[in-house]
Amino acid sequence: MSEQAPSLDRAAAARPLPKPGILDIHPYVPGKAKAEGIAEPVKLSANENALGSSAKAQAAFASAGQSLHIYPDPRAGIVRAAIAERYRLEPERLIFGCGSDEVFLLLNQTFLEPGDNMVQGEFGFAGFAIGAYACQAEVRRAPEPGFRIDVDELLKCVDDRTRLIFLANPGNPTGTWIPFSEVRRLHDALPPSVVLVLDGAYGEFAADPGFDDGLDLARTASNVVVTHTFSKLHGLAALRIGWGYAPAEIAEAVERIRMPFNTSIAAQRAAVAALGDEDFQRASLEFVDTWRSWLAQQIGGLGLDVVGPSAANFVLVAFPKAPGRTAAEAEAFLASRGLLVRGLGMYGLPDHLRFTIGLEAHNRALVDALADFLKR
Ligand SMILES: Cc1ncc(COP(=O)(O)O)c(C=O)c1O
């Protein structure tokens, strides 16, 4: 993806040519949703919420049916107010996007020009880099020894053309996390001109007291943006709504390029209801906590290496390279049993699979199928 094609004379071309770099981008490959010959496969490939979503959020979504002819509030006022109140944040410093994906895209577009670079971990979430490449920027990938972000490696990548660092904590697809002391050390060592984006898509699932999503740091720092999503804990992936908390100057700059109606009325209403449904949030967190430990223990018991411990709603598992036992073969075997999991070739992890924590029956079916696969 980082190789740039030689630049062509676009004016002399016989047909319109995209700008350099665009055709080098690998389009995002989502987690599989279909299995051949199986009507209703179990989807454990996209880190969705196994418990679904809050009944209150579903009712709020349904209420939007009366308003389909009306443009949504461009400033997502009701969600802005709800998040500001819940986290004690200044409303004007919030950015809303069509998923947090769009917040990443907007940050890339706001800060990167050709020749600049963006830094992320080796296994950084694919959504960060696409927008950077589209800005004709370089993407630098810092090694993640032991599948964990290494602050010193990130810092080694930073130079005077670095404009952004994206850090998902916990990471996807690794599930690992770094303590806040390390995030602070990274921030302290960065030039003030570099924006540090702390992606907390899975932050709610990280229960260790050493974890912190960085909102308090972002309150006073002039170069920290914290992002969150309604797709994971709140189970609203279909509605595409996420947010960022940024310094006022950054929020104001981003606002200039954000398309006005980027979050729908249905998404805004459902997000407010989801945020208010603490029972659903608590049930989701307890559920993930219970089944994540169980899954890691069971899969480890089968002799497979589980990366981690995971602090997210999925686990990353290493497979042997031996023919008959590989990750690709396991993925196909599981699909034949109707279990869709995430192959990670696009992350440079062809020997790993990622399993989202599913419902009890699905987690048990996964472990049984893996046992059968390894016994073949
Ligand atoms: C690390 C990470 N950040 C952000 C996102 C994007 O979430 P959203 O649905 O808000 O665009 C994902 C989605 O899988 C993710 O894994």
Short mmCIF file of N, CA and C in Angstrom, two decimals, residues 154-278:
data_model
loop_
_atom_site.label_atom_id
_atom_site.label_comp_id
_atom_site.label_asym_id
_atom_site.label_seq_id
_atom_site.Cartn_x
_atom_site.Cartn_y
_atom_site.Cartn_z
N LEU A 154 7.18 3.96 18.05
CA LEU A 154 6.37 5.03 17.43
C LEU A 154 7.21 6.30 17.32
N LEU A 155 7.90 6.63 18.41
CA LEU A 155 8.67 7.88 18.42
C LEU A 155 9.80 7.86 17.39
N LYS A 156 10.37 6.67 17.14
CA LYS A 156 11.44 6.58 16.14
C LYS A 156 10.94 6.95 14.75
N CYS A 157 9.64 6.79 14.52
CA CYS A 157 9.07 7.09 13.19
C CYS A 157 8.78 8.58 12.99
N VAL A 158 8.79 9.32 14.09
CA VAL A 158 8.36 10.73 14.01
C VAL A 158 9.50 11.61 13.49
N ASP A 159 9.18 12.45 12.50
CA ASP A 159 10.16 13.45 12.05
C ASP A 159 9.43 14.77 11.80
N ASP A 160 10.10 15.69 11.13
CA ASP A 160 9.47 17.01 11.00
C ASP A 160 8.34 17.04 9.97
N ARG A 161 8.11 15.91 9.28
CA ARG A 161 6.94 15.86 8.38
C ARG A 161 5.79 15.04 8.99
N THR A 162 5.94 14.64 10.25
CA THR A 162 4.86 13.89 10.89
C THR A 162 3.78 14.86 11.35
N ARG A 163 2.56 14.58 10.96
CA ARG A 163 1.45 15.44 11.35
C ARG A 163 0.48 14.74 12.30
N LEU A 164 0.41 13.41 12.20
CA LEU A 164 -0.59 12.67 12.98
C LEU A 164 0.00 11.36 13.48
N ILE A 165 -0.41 10.96 14.69
CA ILE A 165 -0.18 9.58 15.15
C ILE A 165 -1.54 9.00 15.51
N PHE A 166 -1.85 7.83 14.96
CA PHE A 166 -3.09 7.15 15.32
C PHE A 166 -2.75 5.99 16.24
N LEU A 167 -3.41 5.94 17.37
CA LEU A 167 -3.15 4.87 18.34
C LEU A 167 -4.49 4.34 18.85
N ALA A 168 -4.82 3.13 18.43
CA ALA A 168 -6.04 2.51 18.96
C ALA A 168 -5.64 1.78 20.24
N ASN A 169 -6.35 2.08 21.33
CA ASN A 169 -6.02 1.50 22.62
C ASN A 169 -7.32 1.12 23.32
N PRO A 170 -7.62 -0.18 23.45
CA PRO A 170 -6.93 -1.36 22.94
C PRO A 170 -6.88 -1.36 21.41
N GLY A 171 -5.93 -2.14 20.89
CA GLY A 171 -5.76 -2.18 19.44
C GLY A 171 -6.66 -3.20 18.78
N ASN A 172 -6.92 -2.96 17.52
CA ASN A 172 -7.59 -3.94 16.67
C ASN A 172 -6.66 -4.16 15.48
N PRO A 173 -6.26 -5.37 15.16
CA PRO A 173 -6.81 -6.66 15.59
C PRO A 173 -6.09 -7.33 16.76
N THR A 174 -5.20 -6.64 17.46
CA THR A 174 -4.43 -7.34 18.49
C THR A 174 -5.21 -7.54 19.79
N GLY A 175 -6.04 -6.56 20.15
CA GLY A 175 -6.77 -6.63 21.43
C GLY A 175 -5.91 -6.18 22.61
N THR A 176 -4.62 -5.94 22.37
CA THR A 176 -3.74 -5.56 23.48
C THR A 176 -3.85 -4.05 23.74
N TRP A 177 -3.31 -3.62 24.88
CA TRP A 177 -3.43 -2.22 25.26
C TRP A 177 -2.15 -1.76 25.95
N ILE A 178 -1.97 -0.46 25.99
CA ILE A 178 -0.85 0.07 26.76
C ILE A 178 -1.40 0.96 27.88
N PRO A 179 -0.70 0.95 29.03
CA PRO A 179 -1.21 1.74 30.16
C PRO A 179 -1.11 3.24 29.87
N PHE A 180 -1.88 3.99 30.59
CA PHE A 180 -1.91 5.44 30.35
C PHE A 180 -0.55 6.08 30.59
N SER A 181 0.25 5.49 31.51
CA SER A 181 1.59 6.06 31.74
C SER A 181 2.38 6.07 30.43
N GLU A 182 2.18 5.05 29.58
CA GLU A 182 2.89 5.00 28.29
C GLU A 182 2.31 6.01 27.30
N VAL A 183 1.00 6.18 27.33
CA VAL A 183 0.38 7.17 26.44
C VAL A 183 0.91 8.55 26.80
N ARG A 184 1.02 8.79 28.10
CA ARG A 184 1.51 10.10 28.54
C ARG A 184 2.98 10.29 28.14
N ARG A 185 3.76 9.22 28.25
CA ARG A 185 5.17 9.31 27.86
C ARG A 185 5.27 9.64 26.35
N LEU A 186 4.39 9.01 25.57
CA LEU A 186 4.38 9.30 24.13
C LEU A 186 4.04 10.77 23.90
N HIS A 187 2.99 11.21 24.57
CA HIS A 187 2.56 12.60 24.38
C HIS A 187 3.65 13.58 24.81
N ASP A 188 4.29 13.30 25.93
CA ASP A 188 5.33 14.21 26.43
C ASP A 188 6.49 14.34 25.44
N ALA A 189 6.75 13.25 24.69
CA ALA A 189 7.92 13.26 23.80
C ALA A 189 7.59 13.80 22.41
N LEU A 190 6.32 14.02 22.13
CA LEU A 190 5.95 14.45 20.77
C LEU A 190 6.11 15.95 20.59
N PRO A 191 6.53 16.36 19.40
CA PRO A 191 6.50 17.80 19.13
C PRO A 191 5.05 18.29 19.21
N PRO A 192 4.84 19.52 19.66
CA PRO A 192 3.45 20.00 19.82
C PRO A 192 2.71 20.13 18.50
N SER A 193 3.44 20.04 17.39
CA SER A 193 2.80 20.16 16.07
C SER A 193 2.16 18.85 15.60
N VAL A 194 2.40 17.76 16.33
CA VAL A 194 1.86 16.46 15.91
C VAL A 194 0.55 16.18 16.67
N VAL A 195 -0.49 15.81 15.92
CA VAL A 195 -1.76 15.46 16.56
C VAL A 195 -1.72 14.00 16.99
N LEU A 196 -1.98 13.74 18.26
CA LEU A 196 -2.05 12.37 18.77
C LEU A 196 -3.53 11.97 18.84
N VAL A 197 -3.92 10.99 18.00
CA VAL A 197 -5.30 10.54 17.98
C VAL A 197 -5.40 9.24 18.79
N LEU A 198 -6.16 9.29 19.87
CA LEU A 198 -6.33 8.11 20.72
C LEU A 198 -7.71 7.52 20.42
N ASP A 199 -7.70 6.40 19.71
CA ASP A 199 -8.95 5.77 19.27
C ASP A 199 -9.43 4.82 20.36
N GLY A 200 -10.52 5.19 21.00
CA GLY A 200 -11.05 4.38 22.10
C GLY A 200 -12.24 3.53 21.69
N ALA A 201 -12.23 3.02 20.45
CA ALA A 201 -13.37 2.23 19.97
C ALA A 201 -13.69 1.07 20.92
N TYR A 202 -12.62 0.48 21.52
CA TYR A 202 -12.82 -0.65 22.43
C TYR A 202 -12.49 -0.27 23.87
N GLY A 203 -12.28 1.02 24.11
CA GLY A 203 -11.82 1.47 25.42
C GLY A 203 -12.74 1.07 26.56
N GLU A 204 -14.04 1.04 26.28
CA GLU A 204 -14.98 0.71 27.37
C GLU A 204 -14.79 -0.71 27.88
N PHE A 205 -14.27 -1.59 27.02
CA PHE A 205 -14.10 -2.99 27.42
C PHE A 205 -12.84 -3.21 28.27
N ALA A 206 -11.98 -2.20 28.34
CA ALA A 206 -10.71 -2.34 29.06
C ALA A 206 -10.93 -1.95 30.52
N ALA A 207 -10.90 -2.95 31.40
CA ALA A 207 -11.30 -2.69 32.79
C ALA A 207 -10.11 -2.44 33.72
N ASP A 208 -8.89 -2.68 33.26
CA ASP A 208 -7.73 -2.55 34.14
C ASP A 208 -7.59 -1.10 34.63
N PRO A 209 -7.31 -0.91 35.92
CA PRO A 209 -7.17 0.47 36.43
C PRO A 209 -6.03 1.25 35.75
N GLY A 210 -5.09 0.56 35.14
CA GLY A 210 -4.00 1.25 34.44
C GLY A 210 -4.40 1.78 33.08
N PHE A 211 -5.63 1.43 32.66
CA PHE A 211 -6.09 1.90 31.35
C PHE A 211 -6.83 3.23 31.50
N ASP A 212 -6.66 4.09 30.49
CA ASP A 212 -7.39 5.36 30.47
C ASP A 212 -7.53 5.74 29.01
N ASP A 213 -8.72 6.19 28.61
CA ASP A 213 -8.91 6.49 27.19
C ASP A 213 -8.30 7.82 26.76
N GLY A 214 -7.83 8.62 27.72
CA GLY A 214 -7.13 9.86 27.36
C GLY A 214 -8.00 11.11 27.36
N LEU A 215 -9.28 10.97 27.73
CA LEU A 215 -10.14 12.16 27.70
C LEU A 215 -9.62 13.25 28.63
N ASP A 216 -9.11 12.85 29.80
CA ASP A 216 -8.60 13.87 30.72
C ASP A 216 -7.37 14.58 30.15
N LEU A 217 -6.51 13.82 29.50
CA LEU A 217 -5.34 14.44 28.85
C LEU A 217 -5.81 15.42 27.76
N ALA A 218 -6.83 14.98 27.00
CA ALA A 218 -7.31 15.80 25.89
C ALA A 218 -7.96 17.10 26.36
N ARG A 219 -8.45 17.11 27.60
CA ARG A 219 -9.11 18.33 28.11
C ARG A 219 -8.16 19.53 28.06
N THR A 220 -6.87 19.26 28.35
CA THR A 220 -5.94 20.39 28.47
C THR A 220 -4.86 20.42 27.39
N ALA A 221 -4.61 19.30 26.71
CA ALA A 221 -3.54 19.28 25.71
C ALA A 221 -4.02 19.96 24.42
N SER A 222 -3.10 20.58 23.70
CA SER A 222 -3.50 21.30 22.48
C SER A 222 -3.40 20.41 21.25
N ASN A 223 -2.98 19.15 21.42
CA ASN A 223 -2.75 18.29 20.25
C ASN A 223 -3.25 16.86 20.44
N VAL A 224 -4.25 16.66 21.30
CA VAL A 224 -4.77 15.30 21.52
C VAL A 224 -6.24 15.25 21.11
N VAL A 225 -6.57 14.23 20.31
CA VAL A 225 -7.97 13.97 19.94
C VAL A 225 -8.32 12.57 20.42
N VAL A 226 -9.42 12.44 21.13
CA VAL A 226 -9.88 11.12 21.57
C VAL A 226 -11.14 10.78 20.78
N THR A 227 -11.19 9.57 20.22
CA THR A 227 -12.38 9.18 19.47
C THR A 227 -13.08 8.01 20.15
N HIS A 228 -14.39 7.96 19.95
CA HIS A 228 -15.20 6.84 20.44
C HIS A 228 -16.26 6.53 19.39
N THR A 229 -16.85 5.35 19.54
CA THR A 229 -17.86 4.94 18.56
C THR A 229 -19.09 4.39 19.27
N PHE A 230 -20.22 4.47 18.59
CA PHE A 230 -21.43 3.80 19.08
C PHE A 230 -21.56 2.39 18.51
N SER A 231 -20.56 1.95 17.72
CA SER A 231 -20.68 0.67 17.00
C SER A 231 -20.42 -0.54 17.87
N LYS A 232 -19.64 -0.41 18.94
CA LYS A 232 -19.17 -1.59 19.66
C LYS A 232 -19.97 -1.80 20.94
N LEU A 233 -19.62 -1.10 22.01
CA LEU A 233 -20.35 -1.28 23.27
C LEU A 233 -21.85 -1.05 23.09
N HIS A 234 -22.20 -0.02 22.33
CA HIS A 234 -23.62 0.34 22.20
C HIS A 234 -24.34 -0.46 21.12
N GLY A 235 -23.61 -1.21 20.34
CA GLY A 235 -24.24 -2.09 19.35
C GLY A 235 -24.98 -1.37 18.24
N LEU A 236 -24.51 -0.18 17.85
CA LEU A 236 -25.21 0.56 16.80
C LEU A 236 -24.40 0.62 15.50
N ALA A 237 -23.68 -0.45 15.20
CA ALA A 237 -22.79 -0.43 14.02
C ALA A 237 -23.54 -0.07 12.74
N ALA A 238 -24.78 -0.53 12.62
CA ALA A 238 -25.53 -0.28 11.38
C ALA A 238 -25.82 1.20 11.18
N LEU A 239 -25.88 1.96 12.27
CA LEU A 239 -26.31 3.35 12.16
C LEU A 239 -25.18 4.33 11.86
N ARG A 240 -23.92 3.86 11.97
CA ARG A 240 -22.76 4.65 11.60
C ARG A 240 -22.71 5.99 12.34
N ILE A 241 -22.35 5.94 13.58
CA ILE A 241 -22.15 7.20 14.30
C ILE A 241 -21.01 7.04 15.32
N GLY A 242 -20.08 7.98 15.24
CA GLY A 242 -18.95 8.00 16.16
C GLY A 242 -18.60 9.45 16.45
N TRP A 243 -17.70 9.66 17.42
CA TRP A 243 -17.39 11.04 17.79
C TRP A 243 -15.92 11.20 18.19
N GLY A 244 -15.49 12.45 18.14
CA GLY A 244 -14.15 12.78 18.60
C GLY A 244 -14.21 14.00 19.51
N TYR A 245 -13.28 14.05 20.47
CA TYR A 245 -13.16 15.21 21.36
C TYR A 245 -11.79 15.82 21.07
N ALA A 246 -11.81 17.05 20.57
CA ALA A 246 -10.58 17.66 20.06
C ALA A 246 -10.38 19.04 20.66
N PRO A 247 -9.15 19.56 20.62
CA PRO A 247 -8.96 20.96 20.99
C PRO A 247 -9.87 21.84 20.13
N ALA A 248 -10.32 22.95 20.67
CA ALA A 248 -11.30 23.79 19.96
C ALA A 248 -10.83 24.15 18.55
N GLU A 249 -9.53 24.46 18.41
CA GLU A 249 -9.02 24.88 17.09
C GLU A 249 -9.11 23.74 16.09
N ILE A 250 -8.85 22.52 16.56
CA ILE A 250 -8.92 21.37 15.65
C ILE A 250 -10.38 21.09 15.28
N ALA A 251 -11.25 21.11 16.28
CA ALA A 251 -12.67 20.86 16.00
C ALA A 251 -13.19 21.89 15.00
N GLU A 252 -12.74 23.11 15.16
CA GLU A 252 -13.22 24.19 14.29
C GLU A 252 -12.69 24.02 12.86
N ALA A 253 -11.45 23.56 12.73
CA ALA A 253 -10.87 23.32 11.39
C ALA A 253 -11.58 22.16 10.70
N VAL A 254 -11.79 21.08 11.47
CA VAL A 254 -12.46 19.89 10.90
C VAL A 254 -13.87 20.25 10.42
N GLU A 255 -14.51 21.10 11.21
CA GLU A 255 -15.90 21.48 10.91
C GLU A 255 -16.01 22.11 9.51
N ARG A 256 -14.93 22.72 9.04
CA ARG A 256 -14.97 23.39 7.73
C ARG A 256 -15.07 22.41 6.57
N ILE A 257 -14.61 21.16 6.78
CA ILE A 257 -14.65 20.21 5.66
C ILE A 257 -15.65 19.07 5.88
N ARG A 258 -16.28 19.08 7.04
CA ARG A 258 -17.26 18.02 7.30
C ARG A 258 -18.53 18.28 6.50
N MET A 259 -19.04 17.24 5.84
CA MET A 259 -20.29 17.41 5.11
C MET A 259 -21.41 17.63 6.13
N PRO A 260 -22.36 18.51 5.82
CA PRO A 260 -23.28 18.98 6.86
C PRO A 260 -24.15 17.90 7.51
N PHE A 261 -24.64 16.95 6.74
CA PHE A 261 -25.65 16.03 7.30
C PHE A 261 -25.08 14.62 7.43
N ASN A 262 -23.89 14.53 8.04
CA ASN A 262 -23.17 13.25 8.02
C ASN A 262 -23.65 12.24 9.06
N THR A 263 -24.50 12.65 9.99
CA THR A 263 -25.11 11.64 10.88
C THR A 263 -26.63 11.78 10.76
N SER A 264 -27.31 10.67 10.63
CA SER A 264 -28.75 10.70 10.33
C SER A 264 -29.58 10.97 11.60
N ILE A 265 -30.83 11.32 11.37
CA ILE A 265 -31.75 11.52 12.50
C ILE A 265 -31.88 10.23 13.30
N ALA A 266 -32.00 9.11 12.59
CA ALA A 266 -32.16 7.81 13.28
C ALA A 266 -30.93 7.53 14.14
N ALA A 267 -29.75 7.78 13.58
CA ALA A 267 -28.51 7.51 14.33
C ALA A 267 -28.42 8.43 15.55
N GLN A 268 -28.76 9.70 15.36
CA GLN A 268 -28.67 10.65 16.48
C GLN A 268 -29.61 10.24 17.62
N ARG A 269 -30.83 9.91 17.26
CA ARG A 269 -31.81 9.55 18.31
C ARG A 269 -31.40 8.26 19.01
N ALA A 270 -31.01 7.27 18.22
CA ALA A 270 -30.64 5.99 18.82
C ALA A 270 -29.40 6.15 19.70
N ALA A 271 -28.46 6.99 19.27
CA ALA A 271 -27.23 7.18 20.06
C ALA A 271 -27.56 7.77 21.43
N VAL A 272 -28.44 8.75 21.45
CA VAL A 272 -28.81 9.37 22.74
C VAL A 272 -29.46 8.33 23.65
N ALA A 273 -30.35 7.53 23.08
CA ALA A 273 -31.03 6.51 23.90
C ALA A 273 -30.03 5.46 24.38
N ALA A 274 -29.11 5.08 23.51
CA ALA A 274 -28.11 4.06 23.89
C ALA A 274 -27.23 4.58 25.01
N LEU A 275 -26.84 5.82 24.91
CA LEU A 275 -25.97 6.42 25.92
C LEU A 275 -26.67 6.42 27.28
N GLY A 276 -27.99 6.57 27.25
CA GLY A 276 -28.75 6.61 28.51
C GLY A 276 -29.05 5.23 29.06
N ASP A 277 -28.84 4.18 28.29
CA ASP A 277 -29.21 2.85 28.75
C ASP A 277 -28.02 2.17 29.42
N GLU A 278 -27.80 2.52 30.67
CA GLU A 278 -26.62 2.00 31.37
C GLU A 278 -26.76 0.52 31.68
#
